[in-house]
PDB file of C-alpha atoms in Angstrom:
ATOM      1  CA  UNK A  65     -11.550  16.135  10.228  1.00 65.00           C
ATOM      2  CA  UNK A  66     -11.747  15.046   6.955  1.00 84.00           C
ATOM      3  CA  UNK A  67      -9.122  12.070   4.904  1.00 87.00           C
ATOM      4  CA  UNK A  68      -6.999  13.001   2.522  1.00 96.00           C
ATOM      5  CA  UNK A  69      -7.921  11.355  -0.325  1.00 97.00           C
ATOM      6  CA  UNK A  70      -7.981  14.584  -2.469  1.00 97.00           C
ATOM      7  CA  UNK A  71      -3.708  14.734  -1.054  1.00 98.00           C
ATOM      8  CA  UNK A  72      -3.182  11.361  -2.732  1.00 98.00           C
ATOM      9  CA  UNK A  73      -4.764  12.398  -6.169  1.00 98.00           C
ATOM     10  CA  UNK A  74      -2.733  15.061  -6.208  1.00 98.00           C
ATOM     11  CA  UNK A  75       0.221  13.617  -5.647  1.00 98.00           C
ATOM     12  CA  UNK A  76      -0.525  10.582  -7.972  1.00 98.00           C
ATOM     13  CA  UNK A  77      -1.346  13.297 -10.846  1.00 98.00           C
ATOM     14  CA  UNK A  78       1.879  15.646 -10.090  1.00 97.00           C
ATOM     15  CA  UNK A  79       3.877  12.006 -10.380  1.00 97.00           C
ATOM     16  CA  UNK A  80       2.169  11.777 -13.561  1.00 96.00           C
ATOM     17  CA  UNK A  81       2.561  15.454 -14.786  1.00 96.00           C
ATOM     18  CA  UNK A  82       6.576  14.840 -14.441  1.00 95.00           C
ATOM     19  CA  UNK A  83       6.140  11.776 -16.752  1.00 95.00           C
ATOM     20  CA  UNK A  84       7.054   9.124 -13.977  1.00 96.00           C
ATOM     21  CA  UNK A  85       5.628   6.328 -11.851  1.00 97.00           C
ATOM     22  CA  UNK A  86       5.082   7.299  -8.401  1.00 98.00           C
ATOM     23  CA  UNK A  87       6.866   5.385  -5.656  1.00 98.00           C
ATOM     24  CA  UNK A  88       4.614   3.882  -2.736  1.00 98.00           C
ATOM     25  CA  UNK A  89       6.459   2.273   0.164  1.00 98.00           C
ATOM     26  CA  UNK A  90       5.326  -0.531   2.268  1.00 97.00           C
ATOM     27  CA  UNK A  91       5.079  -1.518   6.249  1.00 97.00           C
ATOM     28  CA  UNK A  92       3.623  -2.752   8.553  1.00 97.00           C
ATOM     29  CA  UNK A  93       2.756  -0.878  11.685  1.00 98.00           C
ATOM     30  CA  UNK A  94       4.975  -1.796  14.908  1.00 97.00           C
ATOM     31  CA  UNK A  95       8.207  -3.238  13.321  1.00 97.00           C
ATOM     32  CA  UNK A  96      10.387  -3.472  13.860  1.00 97.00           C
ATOM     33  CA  UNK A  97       8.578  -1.344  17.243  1.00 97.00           C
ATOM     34  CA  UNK A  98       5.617   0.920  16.862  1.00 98.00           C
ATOM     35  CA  UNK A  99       8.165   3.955  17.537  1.00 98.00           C
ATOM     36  CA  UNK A 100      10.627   2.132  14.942  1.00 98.00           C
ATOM     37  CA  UNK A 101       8.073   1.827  12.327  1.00 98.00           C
ATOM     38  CA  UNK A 102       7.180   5.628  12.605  1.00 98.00           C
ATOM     39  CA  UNK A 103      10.648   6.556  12.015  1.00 98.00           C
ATOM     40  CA  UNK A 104      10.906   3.932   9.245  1.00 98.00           C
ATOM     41  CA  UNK A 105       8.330   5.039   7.117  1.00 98.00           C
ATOM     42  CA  UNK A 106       9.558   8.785   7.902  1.00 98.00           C
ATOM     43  CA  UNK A 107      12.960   7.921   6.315  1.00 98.00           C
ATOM     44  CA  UNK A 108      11.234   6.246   3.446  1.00 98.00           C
ATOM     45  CA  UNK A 109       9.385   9.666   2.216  1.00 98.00           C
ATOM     46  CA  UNK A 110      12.418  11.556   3.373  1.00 98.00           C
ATOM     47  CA  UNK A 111      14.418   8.931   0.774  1.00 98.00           C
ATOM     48  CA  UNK A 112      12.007   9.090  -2.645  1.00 98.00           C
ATOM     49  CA  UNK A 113       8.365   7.300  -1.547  1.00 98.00           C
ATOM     50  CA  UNK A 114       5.909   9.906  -2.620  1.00 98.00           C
ATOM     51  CA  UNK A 115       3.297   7.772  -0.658  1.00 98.00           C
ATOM     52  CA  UNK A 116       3.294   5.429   1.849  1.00 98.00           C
ATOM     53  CA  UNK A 117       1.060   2.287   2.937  1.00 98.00           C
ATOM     54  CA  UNK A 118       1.112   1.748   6.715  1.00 98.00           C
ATOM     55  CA  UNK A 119       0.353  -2.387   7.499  1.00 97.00           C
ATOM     56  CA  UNK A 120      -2.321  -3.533   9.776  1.00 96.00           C
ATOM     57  CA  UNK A 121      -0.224  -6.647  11.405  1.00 94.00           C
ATOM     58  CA  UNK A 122      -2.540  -9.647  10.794  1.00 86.00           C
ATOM     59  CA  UNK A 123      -2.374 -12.867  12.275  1.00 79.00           C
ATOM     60  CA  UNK A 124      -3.061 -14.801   9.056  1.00 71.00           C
ATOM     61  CA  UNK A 125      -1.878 -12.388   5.869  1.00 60.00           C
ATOM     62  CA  UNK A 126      -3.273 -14.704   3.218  1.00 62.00           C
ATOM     63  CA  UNK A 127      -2.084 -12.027   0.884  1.00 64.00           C
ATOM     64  CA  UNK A 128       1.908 -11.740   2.232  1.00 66.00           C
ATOM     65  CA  UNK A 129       4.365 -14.032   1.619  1.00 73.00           C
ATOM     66  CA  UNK A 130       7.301 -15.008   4.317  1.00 84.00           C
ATOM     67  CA  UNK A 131       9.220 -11.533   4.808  1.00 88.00           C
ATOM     68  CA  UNK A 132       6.533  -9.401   5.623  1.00 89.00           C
ATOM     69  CA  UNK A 133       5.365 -12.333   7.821  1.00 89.00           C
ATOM     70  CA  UNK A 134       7.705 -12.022   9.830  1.00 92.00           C
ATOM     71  CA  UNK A 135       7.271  -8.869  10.023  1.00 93.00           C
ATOM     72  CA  UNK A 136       4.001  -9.085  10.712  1.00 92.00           C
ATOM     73  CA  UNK A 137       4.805 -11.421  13.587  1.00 93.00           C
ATOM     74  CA  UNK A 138       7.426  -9.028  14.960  1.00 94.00           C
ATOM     75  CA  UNK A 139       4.831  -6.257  15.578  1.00 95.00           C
ATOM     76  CA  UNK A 140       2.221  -8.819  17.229  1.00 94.00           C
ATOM     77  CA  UNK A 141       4.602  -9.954  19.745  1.00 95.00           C
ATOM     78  CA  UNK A 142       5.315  -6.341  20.542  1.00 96.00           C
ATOM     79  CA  UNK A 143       1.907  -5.832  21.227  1.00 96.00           C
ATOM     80  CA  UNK A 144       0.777  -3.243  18.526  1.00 97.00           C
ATOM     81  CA  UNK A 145      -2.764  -2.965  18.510  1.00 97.00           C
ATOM     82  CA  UNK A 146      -5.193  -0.984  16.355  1.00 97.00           C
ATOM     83  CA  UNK A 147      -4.576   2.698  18.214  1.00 97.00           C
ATOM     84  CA  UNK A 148      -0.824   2.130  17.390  1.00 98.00           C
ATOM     85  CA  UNK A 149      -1.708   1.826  13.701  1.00 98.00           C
ATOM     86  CA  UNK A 150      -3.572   4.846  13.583  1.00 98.00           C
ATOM     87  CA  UNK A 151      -1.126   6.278  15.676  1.00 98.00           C
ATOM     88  CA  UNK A 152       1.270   5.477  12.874  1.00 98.00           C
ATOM     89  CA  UNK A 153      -0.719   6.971  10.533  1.00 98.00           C
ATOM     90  CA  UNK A 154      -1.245  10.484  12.407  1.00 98.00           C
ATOM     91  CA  UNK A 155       3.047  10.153  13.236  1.00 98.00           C
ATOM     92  CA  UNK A 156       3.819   9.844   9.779  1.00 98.00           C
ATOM     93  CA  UNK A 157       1.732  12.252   8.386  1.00 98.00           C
ATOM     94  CA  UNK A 158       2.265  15.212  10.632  1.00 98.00           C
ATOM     95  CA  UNK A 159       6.045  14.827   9.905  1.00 98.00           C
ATOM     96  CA  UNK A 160       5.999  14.455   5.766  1.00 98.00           C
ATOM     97  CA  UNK A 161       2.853  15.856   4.829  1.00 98.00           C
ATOM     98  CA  UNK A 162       2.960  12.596   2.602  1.00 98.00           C
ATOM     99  CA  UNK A 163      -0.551  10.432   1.458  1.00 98.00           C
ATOM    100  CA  UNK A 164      -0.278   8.048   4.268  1.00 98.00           C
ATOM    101  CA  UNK A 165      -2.614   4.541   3.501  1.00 98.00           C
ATOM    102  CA  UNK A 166      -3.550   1.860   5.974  1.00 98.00           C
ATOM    103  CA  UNK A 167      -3.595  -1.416   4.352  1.00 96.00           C
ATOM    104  CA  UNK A 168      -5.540  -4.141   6.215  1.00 95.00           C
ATOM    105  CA  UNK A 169      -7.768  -7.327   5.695  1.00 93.00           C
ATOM    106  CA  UNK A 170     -11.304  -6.959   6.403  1.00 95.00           C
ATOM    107  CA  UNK A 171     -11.410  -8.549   9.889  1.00 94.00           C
ATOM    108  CA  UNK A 172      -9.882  -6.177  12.382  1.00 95.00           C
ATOM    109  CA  UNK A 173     -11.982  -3.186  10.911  1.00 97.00           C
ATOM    110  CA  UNK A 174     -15.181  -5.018  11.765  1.00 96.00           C
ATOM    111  CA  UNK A 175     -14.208  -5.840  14.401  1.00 96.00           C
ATOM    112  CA  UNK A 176     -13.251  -2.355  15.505  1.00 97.00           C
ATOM    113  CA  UNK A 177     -16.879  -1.049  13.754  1.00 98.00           C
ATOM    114  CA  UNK A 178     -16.881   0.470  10.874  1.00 98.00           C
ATOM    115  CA  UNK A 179     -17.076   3.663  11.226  1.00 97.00           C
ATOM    116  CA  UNK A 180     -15.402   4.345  14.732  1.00 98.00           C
ATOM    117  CA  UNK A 181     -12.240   2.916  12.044  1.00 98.00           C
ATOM    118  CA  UNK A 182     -12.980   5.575   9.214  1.00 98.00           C
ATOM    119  CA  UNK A 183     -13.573   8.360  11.569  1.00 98.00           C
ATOM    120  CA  UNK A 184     -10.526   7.448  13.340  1.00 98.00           C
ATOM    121  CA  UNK A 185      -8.377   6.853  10.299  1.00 98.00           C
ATOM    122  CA  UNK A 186      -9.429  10.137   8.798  1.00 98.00           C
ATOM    123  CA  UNK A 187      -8.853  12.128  11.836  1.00 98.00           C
ATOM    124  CA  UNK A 188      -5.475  10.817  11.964  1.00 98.00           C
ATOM    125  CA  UNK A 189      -4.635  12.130   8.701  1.00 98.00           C
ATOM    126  CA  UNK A 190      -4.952   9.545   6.783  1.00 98.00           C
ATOM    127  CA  UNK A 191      -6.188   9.218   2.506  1.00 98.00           C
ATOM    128  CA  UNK A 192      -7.535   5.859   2.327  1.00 98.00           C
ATOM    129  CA  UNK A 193      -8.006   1.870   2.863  1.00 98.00           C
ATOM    130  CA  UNK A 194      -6.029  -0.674   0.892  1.00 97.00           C
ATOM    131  CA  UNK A 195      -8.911  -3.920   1.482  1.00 95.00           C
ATOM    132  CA  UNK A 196      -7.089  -7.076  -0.018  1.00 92.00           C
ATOM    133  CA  UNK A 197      -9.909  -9.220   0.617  1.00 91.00           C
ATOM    134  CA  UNK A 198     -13.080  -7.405   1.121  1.00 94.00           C
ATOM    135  CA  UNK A 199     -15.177  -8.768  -1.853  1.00 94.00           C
ATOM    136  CA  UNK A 200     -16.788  -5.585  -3.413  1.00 95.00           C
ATOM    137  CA  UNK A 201     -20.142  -7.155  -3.282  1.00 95.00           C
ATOM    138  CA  UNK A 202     -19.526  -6.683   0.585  1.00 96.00           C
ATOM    139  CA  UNK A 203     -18.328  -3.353   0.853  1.00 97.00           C
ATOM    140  CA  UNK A 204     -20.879  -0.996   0.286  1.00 96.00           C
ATOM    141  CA  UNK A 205     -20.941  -0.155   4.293  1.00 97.00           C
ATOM    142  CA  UNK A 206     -17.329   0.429   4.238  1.00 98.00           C
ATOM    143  CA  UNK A 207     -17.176   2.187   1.071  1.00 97.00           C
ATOM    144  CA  UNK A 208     -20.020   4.746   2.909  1.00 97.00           C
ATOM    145  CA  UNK A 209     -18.148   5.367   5.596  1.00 98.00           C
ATOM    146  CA  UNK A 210     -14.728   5.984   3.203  1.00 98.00           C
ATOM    147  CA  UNK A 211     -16.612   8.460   1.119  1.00 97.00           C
ATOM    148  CA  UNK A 212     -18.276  10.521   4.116  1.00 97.00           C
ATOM    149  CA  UNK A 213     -14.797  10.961   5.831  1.00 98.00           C
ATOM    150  CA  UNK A 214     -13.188  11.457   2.916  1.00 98.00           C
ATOM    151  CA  UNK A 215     -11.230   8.303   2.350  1.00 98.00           C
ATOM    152  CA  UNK A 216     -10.097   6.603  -0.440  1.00 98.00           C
ATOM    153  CA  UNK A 217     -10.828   2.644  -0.950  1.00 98.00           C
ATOM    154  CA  UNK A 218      -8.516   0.946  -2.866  1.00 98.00           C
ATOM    155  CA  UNK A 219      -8.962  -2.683  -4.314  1.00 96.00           C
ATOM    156  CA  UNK A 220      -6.999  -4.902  -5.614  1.00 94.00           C
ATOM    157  CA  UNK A 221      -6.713  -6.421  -8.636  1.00 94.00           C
ATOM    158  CA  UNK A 222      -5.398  -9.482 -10.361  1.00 91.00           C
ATOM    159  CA  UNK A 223      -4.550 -11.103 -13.697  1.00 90.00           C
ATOM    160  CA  UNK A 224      -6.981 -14.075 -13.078  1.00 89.00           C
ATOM    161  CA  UNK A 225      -9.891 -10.945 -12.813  1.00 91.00           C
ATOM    162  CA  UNK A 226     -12.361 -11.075 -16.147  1.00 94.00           C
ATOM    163  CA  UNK A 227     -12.755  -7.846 -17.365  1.00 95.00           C
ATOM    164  CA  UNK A 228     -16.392  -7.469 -16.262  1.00 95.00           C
ATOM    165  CA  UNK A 229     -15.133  -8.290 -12.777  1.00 95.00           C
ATOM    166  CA  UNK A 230     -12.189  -5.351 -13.444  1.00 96.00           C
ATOM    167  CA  UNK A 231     -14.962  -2.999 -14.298  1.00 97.00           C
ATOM    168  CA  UNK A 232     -16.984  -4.028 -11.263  1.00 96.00           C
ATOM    169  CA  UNK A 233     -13.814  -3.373  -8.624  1.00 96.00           C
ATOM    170  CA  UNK A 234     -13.202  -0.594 -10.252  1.00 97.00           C
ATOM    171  CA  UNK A 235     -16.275   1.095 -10.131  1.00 97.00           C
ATOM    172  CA  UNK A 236     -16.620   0.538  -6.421  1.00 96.00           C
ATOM    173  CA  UNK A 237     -13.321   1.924  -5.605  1.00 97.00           C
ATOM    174  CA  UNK A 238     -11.508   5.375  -5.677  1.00 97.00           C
ATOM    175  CA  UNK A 239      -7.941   6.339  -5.255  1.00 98.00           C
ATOM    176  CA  UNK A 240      -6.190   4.363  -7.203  1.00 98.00           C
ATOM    177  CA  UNK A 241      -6.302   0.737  -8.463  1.00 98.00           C
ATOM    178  CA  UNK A 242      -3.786  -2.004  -6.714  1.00 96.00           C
ATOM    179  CA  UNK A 243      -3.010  -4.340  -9.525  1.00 95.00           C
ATOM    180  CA  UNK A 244      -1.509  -7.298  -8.198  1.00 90.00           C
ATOM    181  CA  UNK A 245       1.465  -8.362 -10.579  1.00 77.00           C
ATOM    182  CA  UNK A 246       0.854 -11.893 -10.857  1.00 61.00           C
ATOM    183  CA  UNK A 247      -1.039 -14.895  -8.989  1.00 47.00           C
ATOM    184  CA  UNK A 248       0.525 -15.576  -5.601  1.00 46.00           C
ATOM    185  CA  UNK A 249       1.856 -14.061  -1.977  1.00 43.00           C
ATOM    186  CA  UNK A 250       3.899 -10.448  -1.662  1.00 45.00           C
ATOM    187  CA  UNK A 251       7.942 -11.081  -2.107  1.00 42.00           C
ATOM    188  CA  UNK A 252      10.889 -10.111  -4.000  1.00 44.00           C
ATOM    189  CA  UNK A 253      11.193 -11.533  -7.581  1.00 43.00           C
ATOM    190  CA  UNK A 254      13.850 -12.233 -10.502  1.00 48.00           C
ATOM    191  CA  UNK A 255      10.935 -10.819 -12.764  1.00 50.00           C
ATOM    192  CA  UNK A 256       8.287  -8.789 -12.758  1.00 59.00           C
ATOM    193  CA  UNK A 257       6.285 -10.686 -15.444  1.00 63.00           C
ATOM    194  CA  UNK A 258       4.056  -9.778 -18.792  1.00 76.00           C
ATOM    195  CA  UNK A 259       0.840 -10.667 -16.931  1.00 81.00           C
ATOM    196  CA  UNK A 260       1.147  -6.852 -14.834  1.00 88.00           C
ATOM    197  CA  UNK A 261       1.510  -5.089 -18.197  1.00 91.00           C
ATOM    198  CA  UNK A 262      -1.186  -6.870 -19.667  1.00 93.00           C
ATOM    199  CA  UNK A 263      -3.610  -6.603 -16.123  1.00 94.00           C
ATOM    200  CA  UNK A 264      -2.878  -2.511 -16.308  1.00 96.00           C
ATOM    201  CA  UNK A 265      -3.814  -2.826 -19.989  1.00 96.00           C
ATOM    202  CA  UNK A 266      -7.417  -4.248 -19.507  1.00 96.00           C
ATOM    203  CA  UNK A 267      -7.871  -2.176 -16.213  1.00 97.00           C
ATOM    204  CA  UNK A 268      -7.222   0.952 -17.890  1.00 97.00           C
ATOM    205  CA  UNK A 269      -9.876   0.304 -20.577  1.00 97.00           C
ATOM    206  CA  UNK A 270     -12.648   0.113 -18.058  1.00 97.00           C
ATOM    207  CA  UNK A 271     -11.752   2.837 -15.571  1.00 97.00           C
ATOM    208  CA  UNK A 272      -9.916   6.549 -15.256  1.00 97.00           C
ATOM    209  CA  UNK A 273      -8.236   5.725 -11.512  1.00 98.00           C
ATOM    210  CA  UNK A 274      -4.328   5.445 -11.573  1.00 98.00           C
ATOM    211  CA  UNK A 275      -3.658   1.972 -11.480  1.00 98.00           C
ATOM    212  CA  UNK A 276      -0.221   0.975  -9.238  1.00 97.00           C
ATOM    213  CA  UNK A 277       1.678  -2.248  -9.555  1.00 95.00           C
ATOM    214  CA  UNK A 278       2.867  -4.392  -6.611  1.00 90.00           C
ATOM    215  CA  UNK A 279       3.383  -7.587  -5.483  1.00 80.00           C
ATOM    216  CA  UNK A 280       7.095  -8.985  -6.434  1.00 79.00           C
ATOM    217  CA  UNK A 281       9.139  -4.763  -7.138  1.00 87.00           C
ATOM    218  CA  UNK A 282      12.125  -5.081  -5.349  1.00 88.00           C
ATOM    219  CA  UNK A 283      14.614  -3.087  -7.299  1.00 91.00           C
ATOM    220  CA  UNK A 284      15.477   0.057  -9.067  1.00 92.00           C
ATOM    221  CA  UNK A 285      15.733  -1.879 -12.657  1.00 92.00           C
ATOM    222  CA  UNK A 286      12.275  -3.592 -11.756  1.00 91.00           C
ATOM    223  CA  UNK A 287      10.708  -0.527 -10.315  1.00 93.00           C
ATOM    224  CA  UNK A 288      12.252   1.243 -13.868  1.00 94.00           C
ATOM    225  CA  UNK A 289      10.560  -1.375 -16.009  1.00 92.00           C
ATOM    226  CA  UNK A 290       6.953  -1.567 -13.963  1.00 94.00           C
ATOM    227  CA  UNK A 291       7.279   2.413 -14.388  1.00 95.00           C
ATOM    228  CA  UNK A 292       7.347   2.366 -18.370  1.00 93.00           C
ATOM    229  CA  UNK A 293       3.575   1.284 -17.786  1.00 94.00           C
ATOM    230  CA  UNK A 294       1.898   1.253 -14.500  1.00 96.00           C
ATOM    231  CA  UNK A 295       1.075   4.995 -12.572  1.00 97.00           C
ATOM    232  CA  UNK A 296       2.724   3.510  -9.746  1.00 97.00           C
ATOM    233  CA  UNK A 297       5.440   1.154  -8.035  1.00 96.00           C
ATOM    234  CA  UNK A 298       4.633  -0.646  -5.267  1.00 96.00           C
ATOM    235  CA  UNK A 299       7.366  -1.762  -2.755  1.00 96.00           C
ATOM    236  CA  UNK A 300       7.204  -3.398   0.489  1.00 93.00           C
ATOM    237  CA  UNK A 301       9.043  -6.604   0.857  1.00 92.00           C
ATOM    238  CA  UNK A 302      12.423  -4.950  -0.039  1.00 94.00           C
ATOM    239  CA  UNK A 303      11.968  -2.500   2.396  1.00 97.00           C
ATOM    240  CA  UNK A 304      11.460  -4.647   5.498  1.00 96.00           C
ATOM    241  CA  UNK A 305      13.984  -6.628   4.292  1.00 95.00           C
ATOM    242  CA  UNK A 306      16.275  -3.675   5.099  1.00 96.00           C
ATOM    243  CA  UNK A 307      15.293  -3.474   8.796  1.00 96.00           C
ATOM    244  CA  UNK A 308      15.346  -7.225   9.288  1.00 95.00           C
ATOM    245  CA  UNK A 309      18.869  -6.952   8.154  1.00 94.00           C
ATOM    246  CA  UNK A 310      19.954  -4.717  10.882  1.00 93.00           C
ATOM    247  CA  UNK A 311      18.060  -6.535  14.007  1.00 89.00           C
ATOM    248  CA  UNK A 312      20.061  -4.918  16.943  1.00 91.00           C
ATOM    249  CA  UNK A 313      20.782  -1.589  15.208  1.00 96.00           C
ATOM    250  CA  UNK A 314      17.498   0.665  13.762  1.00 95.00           C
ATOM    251  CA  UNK A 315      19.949   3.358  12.756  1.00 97.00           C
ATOM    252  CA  UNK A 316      21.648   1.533  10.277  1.00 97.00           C
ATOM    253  CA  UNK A 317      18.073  -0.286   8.864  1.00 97.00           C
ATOM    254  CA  UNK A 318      16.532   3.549   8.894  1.00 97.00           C
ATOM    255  CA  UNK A 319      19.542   4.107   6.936  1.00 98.00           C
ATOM    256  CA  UNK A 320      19.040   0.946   4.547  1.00 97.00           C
ATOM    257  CA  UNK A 321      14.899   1.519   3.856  1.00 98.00           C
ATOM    258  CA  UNK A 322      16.207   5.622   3.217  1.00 98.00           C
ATOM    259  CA  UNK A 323      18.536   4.542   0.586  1.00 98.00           C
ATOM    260  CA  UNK A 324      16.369   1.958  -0.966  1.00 98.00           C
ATOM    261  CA  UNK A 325      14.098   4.714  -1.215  1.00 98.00           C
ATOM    262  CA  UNK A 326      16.383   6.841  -2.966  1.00 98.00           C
ATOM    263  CA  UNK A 327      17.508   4.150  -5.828  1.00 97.00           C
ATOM    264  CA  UNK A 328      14.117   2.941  -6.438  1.00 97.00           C
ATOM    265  CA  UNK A 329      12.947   6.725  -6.505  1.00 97.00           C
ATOM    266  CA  UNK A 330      15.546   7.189  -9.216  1.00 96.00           C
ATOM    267  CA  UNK A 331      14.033   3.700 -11.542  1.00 95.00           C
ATOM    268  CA  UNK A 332      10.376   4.730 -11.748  1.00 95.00           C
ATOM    269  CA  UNK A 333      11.941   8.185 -13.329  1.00 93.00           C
ATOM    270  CA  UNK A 334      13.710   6.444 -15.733  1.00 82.00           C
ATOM    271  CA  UNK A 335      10.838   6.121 -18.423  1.00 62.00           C
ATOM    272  CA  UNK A 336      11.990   6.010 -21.725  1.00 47.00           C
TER     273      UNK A 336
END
């Protein structure tokens, strides 16, 4: 079975044909409990994501600050292993129909081999790889792999990148581009921050992928303002926030991450 990487252009360019920012949600696999997390992600398509990233819980997220940390150390504890977060993956897809991502540093899919992950991801329904740290100099296996089972590779991007390093990312990956918003660890922010607008600027000159903003979106009047010039909002902090507010009751945090959902869904179609 083939990825659906050709889903998650489509829904990236329908986004874009409506004159709006699409909305991709964040979490991490297991939390707040694999079944949990499943449901979770569910709500957060049912609520206004138009895409989803599922987390690969990682011992040492270099990338995430303290909130999805925890989270992070939530799932662990549970247990979740690898054939949960494809498991996730398959759940979530089969009841949205949604682009469902894995995000995950480099490690555990080596670990795992290669291709037993791509095959496995793909069969499972899913359109791509988020790599954080996978240098692209390094990911020529991967990228293989991605493109014969029909996966997408996303990179990431940041305002410290040179331009000739933008064009090199770029030109490795497919999907879309994950432009990190500023220097520094995943979170909720006051501000947003020039640097993003100026990073989508220079990314855009050197490549014809989408290019989505994370890294710091945590509400509808930042996801509105990252909207007015990025092809896509990312949000993940925000959202686990929501279940780590309700602890001993998943109904109500499945009701917090749906509504989040619905008011961020509502800023990235406010573009002027």
């Amino acid at each position: 079975m083939a990825g659906k990487v050709e889903l998650l252009g489509s829904v990236l360019a329908a986004a874009k044909a409506e004159n709006r920012a699409a909305l991709v949600g964040y979490l991490p696999a297991g939390f707040p409990s694999v079944d949990g997390g499943v449901r979770a992600l569910t709500a957060m398509l049912e609520g206004g994501c138009d895409i989803v990233e599922v987390g690969l819980p990682h011992s040492d997220p270099v990338l995430d600050g303290p909130v999805i940390q925890t989270a992070d150390d939530i799932a662990l504890r549970g247990g979740v292993k690898i054939v949960d977060v494809i498991g996730t993956v398959r759940e979530v897809h089969a009841a949205t129909g949604a682009p469902v991502l894995c995000m995950t540093y480099w490690n555990p899919v080596d670990r795992y081999g290669v291709e037993r992950f791509a095959a496995d991801l793909a069969e499972a329904g899913g359109a791509g790889c988020i790599l954080p740290d996978l240098p692209v100099e390094e990911s020529e296996v991967w990228c293989k792999a991605a493109e014969q089972h029909g996966l997408a590779t996303v990179f990431v991007v940041a305002p410290s990148s040179r331009d000739e390093r933008l064009a090199k990312i770029t030109a490795a990956g497919s999907g879309f581009v994950y432009a990190a918003s500023l220097m520094g660890v995943t979170g909720t922010r006051e501000s947003v921050g020039r640097e993003a607008q100026d990073l989508v600027r220079r990314t855009r000159a050197v490549t014809e992928l989408p290019v989505c903003v994370g890294l710091g979106v945590s509400t509808p009047g930042q996801a509105a303002e990252v909207a007015q010039f990025a092809d896509g909002v990312i949000v993940g902090s925000a959202f686990v926030k929501r279940l780590l507010a309700a602890p001993d009751d998943l109904q109500a945090g499945l009701a917090g991450v749906r509504e989040l959902a619905g008011e961020l869904a509502e800023g990235v179609r406010k573009r002027a």
